[in-house]
Short mmCIF file of C-alpha atoms in Angstrom, two decimals:
data_model
loop_
_atom_site.label_atom_id
_atom_site.label_comp_id
_atom_site.label_asym_id
_atom_site.label_seq_id
_atom_site.Cartn_x
_atom_site.Cartn_y
_atom_site.Cartn_z
CA MET A 1 -4.36 0.28 -12.45
CA ILE A 2 -4.74 2.48 -8.93
CA PHE A 3 -5.82 0.57 -6.07
CA ASP A 4 -7.42 1.71 -3.11
CA LEU A 5 -6.69 -0.04 0.28
CA GLN A 6 -9.61 0.68 2.65
CA ILE A 7 -10.78 -0.20 6.11
CA ARG A 8 -13.90 -0.18 7.78
CA ALA A 9 -14.39 0.22 11.20
CA GLN A 10 -16.01 0.25 14.87
CA LEU A 11 -14.94 3.94 16.74
CA GLU A 12 -15.83 4.12 20.20
CA ASN A 13 -14.37 6.71 21.93
CA VAL A 14 -11.54 6.82 18.70
CA GLY A 15 -11.77 10.43 17.79
CA GLN A 16 -10.48 9.64 14.13
CA ILE A 17 -6.72 6.44 12.63
CA ILE A 18 -4.77 8.45 11.02
CA PRO A 19 -1.11 8.03 10.76
CA SER A 20 0.86 10.08 12.98
CA ASP A 21 3.06 11.63 10.05
CA ALA A 22 1.56 10.14 6.97
CA ASP A 23 4.66 10.51 4.77
CA ASP A 24 7.71 8.46 6.71
CA PHE A 25 3.61 5.77 7.40
CA GLU A 26 5.28 2.00 6.90
CA TRP A 27 2.35 0.82 4.14
CA ASN A 28 2.76 -3.03 4.85
CA VAL A 29 1.47 -5.05 1.30
CA MET A 30 1.13 -9.14 -0.06
CA PHE A 31 1.51 -8.68 -3.44
CA LYS A 32 0.46 -11.46 -6.38
CA CYS A 33 2.18 -9.81 -10.65
CA SER A 34 -0.49 -9.77 -13.24
CA GLY A 35 1.70 -11.62 -15.52
CA CYS A 36 1.48 -14.58 -14.90
CA GLY A 37 -0.45 -15.18 -11.36
CA GLU A 38 2.72 -15.68 -8.77
CA GLU A 39 1.94 -14.85 -5.30
CA ARG A 40 5.26 -13.58 -2.27
CA ASP A 41 4.16 -14.78 0.84
CA THR A 42 5.83 -11.45 2.67
CA PHE A 43 4.28 -8.26 2.88
CA ARG A 44 6.35 -5.36 0.72
CA VAL A 45 7.25 -1.67 2.79
CA LEU A 46 6.03 1.45 1.30
CA SER A 47 6.37 4.96 2.19
CA LEU A 48 6.34 7.53 0.82
CA SER A 49 9.85 9.21 2.17
CA ASP A 50 11.92 5.33 -0.04
CA THR A 51 11.71 5.62 -3.59
CA SER A 52 13.47 3.83 -5.83
CA THR A 53 14.35 4.52 -9.23
CA GLY A 54 12.78 2.11 -12.31
CA LYS A 55 14.53 -0.12 -14.55
CA SER A 56 14.14 2.23 -17.53
CA GLY A 57 15.61 4.91 -15.69
CA LYS A 58 12.50 7.19 -16.18
CA GLY A 59 11.30 8.11 -13.25
CA GLU A 60 10.52 6.66 -9.11
CA ALA A 61 7.85 4.76 -7.63
CA HIS A 62 8.01 3.25 -3.71
CA LEU A 63 8.78 -0.41 -5.53
CA VAL A 64 10.98 -2.36 -8.12
CA GLU A 65 11.45 -5.19 -7.84
CA THR A 66 11.09 -8.43 -11.05
CA CYS A 67 9.35 -11.07 -10.14
CA HIS A 68 11.49 -14.61 -9.89
CA PHE A 69 8.85 -16.64 -11.47
CA CYS A 70 8.53 -14.72 -15.31
CA GLY A 71 10.54 -11.49 -15.18
CA ARG A 72 9.06 -9.18 -15.39
CA ALA A 73 9.81 -5.40 -14.23
CA ASN A 74 6.83 -4.53 -11.54
CA THR A 75 6.25 -0.99 -10.02
CA VAL A 76 4.00 0.28 -6.99
CA VAL A 77 3.67 4.23 -7.13
CA ILE A 78 1.62 6.18 -3.35
CA MET A 79 -0.16 8.30 -4.41
CA GLU A 80 0.44 11.19 -3.37
CA LYS A 81 -2.56 12.17 -0.50
CA SER A 82 -2.35 8.83 0.62
CA GLY A 83 -2.16 8.36 4.26
CA ALA A 84 -3.28 12.84 4.27
CA ILE A 85 -7.50 11.37 5.04
CA PRO A 86 -8.38 9.89 8.43
CA TYR A 87 -10.63 7.90 9.25
CA LEU A 88 -13.50 9.64 11.86
CA GLU A 89 -15.90 9.21 14.01
CA ALA A 90 -18.62 9.73 11.23
CA ASP A 91 -17.16 7.14 9.03
CA SER A 92 -16.91 4.06 11.61
CA GLY A 93 -19.23 0.86 9.61
CA SER A 94 -18.51 2.58 6.14
CA PHE A 95 -15.35 0.71 3.54
CA LYS A 96 -12.47 4.30 3.79
CA THR A 97 -9.61 4.39 1.13
CA LEU A 98 -7.39 5.35 3.88
CA CYS A 99 -4.45 4.55 0.30
CA SER A 100 -4.12 5.24 -2.80
CA LEU A 101 -1.50 2.75 -5.25
CA ASP A 102 -0.62 2.69 -8.91
CA CYS A 103 0.84 -0.65 -9.73
CA ARG A 104 2.18 -1.55 -12.76
CA GLY A 105 2.29 -4.73 -12.89
CA LEU A 106 1.33 -6.22 -9.34
CA GLU A 107 -2.31 -6.41 -7.25
CA PRO A 108 -1.72 -6.05 -4.20
CA THR A 109 -3.39 -8.39 -2.44
CA LYS A 110 -3.19 -7.74 1.34
CA PHE A 111 -2.65 -5.48 3.77
CA LYS A 112 -2.23 -4.73 7.70
CA LEU A 113 -1.40 -1.88 9.42
CA GLY A 114 0.57 -0.55 12.54
CA VAL A 115 3.38 -3.40 12.18
CA ASN A 116 6.86 -2.43 11.75
CA ARG A 117 9.85 -3.73 9.46
CA GLY A 118 10.54 -5.98 12.24
CA ASP A 119 7.43 -8.14 12.40
#
């Protein structure tokens, strides 16, 4: 299932919001397992430049993990154009998609911007 991560902001004296480097930008997302509903209490860091091979060895994903509660194998793929579309001053006050995630077995519950791996 594809989920869109969206923001709404009121921009004043700011022309646009866009990652400086979409390929290396880190998306900090919290997920819950769609099989059993178990939600992990930590944010997962996803980046277009960081991929792993799935358990079956077919294809690559930006997140590959197994649910600790039900044992289900789950994957997340960041869609190609994510992070490349800016939030412009003209978009102020309306929702706009920043990132689209193709989630297999997981559902995003929260995300935050501007956080480094150490936070």
